Amino acid sequence: MSILVLGGAGYIGSHAVDQLINKGYEVIVVDNLQTGHKQSIHENATFYQGDIRDKEFVQEVFKKETINGVIHFAASSLVGESVEKPLVYFNNNVHGTQIILEVMEEFGVKNIVFSSTAATYGEPKEMPIVETMPTNPENPYGESKLMMEKMMKWCDNAYGMRYVALRYFNVAGAKSDASIGEDHDPETHLIPIILQTALGQREYLGIYGDDYDTPDGTCIRDYVYIEDLIAAHIAALDYLEKGNESNIFNLGSNTGYSVKEMLEAAREVTGKEIPAKVLPRRLGDPSKLVASSDKAKSILDWQPQVTDIKQIIKTAWDWHVNHPKGYE
Ligand code: UDP
C-alpha cells in the first residue's frame, strides 16, 4: 500500500511518515520545505520537493508513483498569523487543496485523510466539543480548514472521492526516541516556547492573557500526543480502505489544561524555574477548546494512549535537549 503524504517534512507530517514506514507502508512525501525540514523525512520515503499549488509538479508525482491514498498535512497553521494574512491562508490551504483534489480526480485516487482543526468550531458554548456542534471559525486559519472540508464533501458527492477530516486539538510531544520533533521558525506554539525558556534560549514565557473566563484566567486547550494523533490517521486510512463513508472526527484527549497549568507541569518535568510574564491576549484565540473524541473511539476504535501531560511534555523536553537548535 502506497501513501502520498503532503507536508511530510513538517512536525506532524514527519511523525506520520515515520509511523507509516514502520508499519510497512510505502511512502511518497511532497513538501515545499517552506516550514518543513528535509532532515526530518524518513530515509526510506521517496521525496519530491515542490508546492502543492504547482499543478504540473503534482501531476508529475501522480504520473510517476502509484498512489493508493493521500494524507494531507500541507497547510499554513498559525492562528495569529492567519488573522493578519488571511489571503496567504486561503491561497496556501484552500487553493492548494483544490489543486490536490483536481489531480486526485484526474488520476482516479479516491481516498484522502486530512488535518482539520478544532478552530473550525470557533468558541462553542458547551464543552467537550462534539462533531455535531455548529462550526463558526473565529480566525482565517479555522475558516480555511472548514472550506477544505466542504470542498471534499462536494468532491465526494460528485466524484465519489472519500475523505476523513481529523479535527485536531493541540498536538504535542515528540517521538519517544527524540529523533524527530517540533521545530518551527519562528516558534509560536506554547510547549516549545516553554521548553526553549527552560533551556535559557528565551528570557520568559509570555502568557497571552490572564483575563479569560476560565478558572485561572488563562486559555484552556486539549493536548493530544503526536504519536497517538498519527495512529488515528492510519486508522482513518484503514477505515476508508474498507469502503466506509466520508467522515469527520475530533482528535483530542478529552482533558483541558490552562496555559498556567502547562507551565507548572513543564517546571516539574524540567526542574527549571521558567520565568513567565502576562502579556495582552493574542488575536483569534478562543478561551477554551476541549474535545470529545468519543466518535473516533467508537468508529475508528481510536483513543490516545499517552494522556499524562507530564509524560507528553517529557517527550518534547527530550527532543529539545537533544536538538537545542532544532534540525540545524
Ligand atoms: N500561548 C501563550 N504564550 C505563547 C504561546 C501560546 O500563552 O507564547 C497560549 C495561546 O494563547 C493558546 C495556548 O497557549 O491559548 C496554545 O497556543 P498554541 O499556539 O500552542 O496553539 P493553538 O491553540 O493556537 O493552536
Coordinates of C-alpha atoms and ligand atoms in Angstrom, one line a residue, residues 77-80 117 119 141 169-171 182 187-194 202 204-209 212 218-221 223 257-259 262 279 281-282 284-287 289, ligand 1:
S77 CA -1.4 26.6 10.5
L78 CA -0.9 29.6 12.8
V79 CA -3.9 31.3 14.2
G80 CA -2.4 34.7 14.9
T117 CA -8.7 21.6 13.3
A119 CA -10.5 26.0 15.1
Y141 CA -7.0 29.5 9.7
F169 CA -7.0 19.9 19.1
N170 CA -3.5 20.8 20.3
V171 CA -0.8 18.4 19.1
E182 CA 8.8 20.1 16.7
E187 CA 8.2 29.3 17.0
T188 CA 4.8 30.3 18.2
H189 CA 3.5 27.2 20.0
L190 CA 3.1 27.0 23.7
I191 CA 5.1 23.9 24.7
P192 CA 8.2 24.5 22.5
I193 CA 8.3 28.1 23.8
I194 CA 8.0 27.0 27.4
R202 CA 14.3 32.8 25.8
Y204 CA 10.5 34.3 29.7
L205 CA 7.2 32.8 28.5
G206 CA 4.7 35.4 27.5
I207 CA 1.3 34.3 28.7
Y208 CA -1.3 35.6 26.2
G209 CA -3.9 37.0 28.6
Y212 CA -10.3 34.9 30.1
T218 CA -5.6 31.7 31.0
C219 CA -6.7 29.8 27.9
I220 CA -7.5 26.1 28.2
R221 CA -6.5 23.7 25.5
Y223 CA -3.3 18.4 24.2
Y257 CA -5.1 22.3 30.6
S258 CA -4.7 26.0 31.1
V259 CA -1.5 27.9 30.0
M262 CA 1.1 23.7 31.3
L279 CA 1.0 39.8 28.0
R281 CA -4.4 38.5 24.6
R282 CA -3.4 37.1 21.2
G284 CA -8.2 35.0 17.4
D285 CA -7.7 32.8 20.5
P286 CA -10.8 31.1 21.9
S287 CA -10.8 30.8 25.7
L289 CA -11.2 24.1 23.5
Ligands
UDP1 N1 0.2 30.7 24.3 C1 0.8 31.6 25.2 N2 2.1 32.0 25.0 C2 2.8 31.6 23.9 C3 2.2 30.7 23.0 C4 0.9 30.3 23.2 O1 0.2 32.0 26.2 O2 4.0 32.0 23.8 C5 -1.2 30.2 24.6 C6 -2.1 30.6 23.4 O3 -2.7 31.8 23.6 C7 -3.1 29.4 23.5 C8 -2.3 28.2 24.0 O4 -1.1 28.8 24.6 O5 -4.1 29.7 24.4 C9 -1.9 27.3 22.9 O6 -1.3 28.0 21.9 P1 -0.6 27.4 20.7 O7 -0.1 28.5 19.8 O8 0.4 26.4 21.2 O9 -1.7 26.5 19.9 P2 -3.2 27.0 19.3 O10 -4.2 26.7 20.4 O11 -3.1 28.4 18.9 O12 -3.4 26.1 18.2

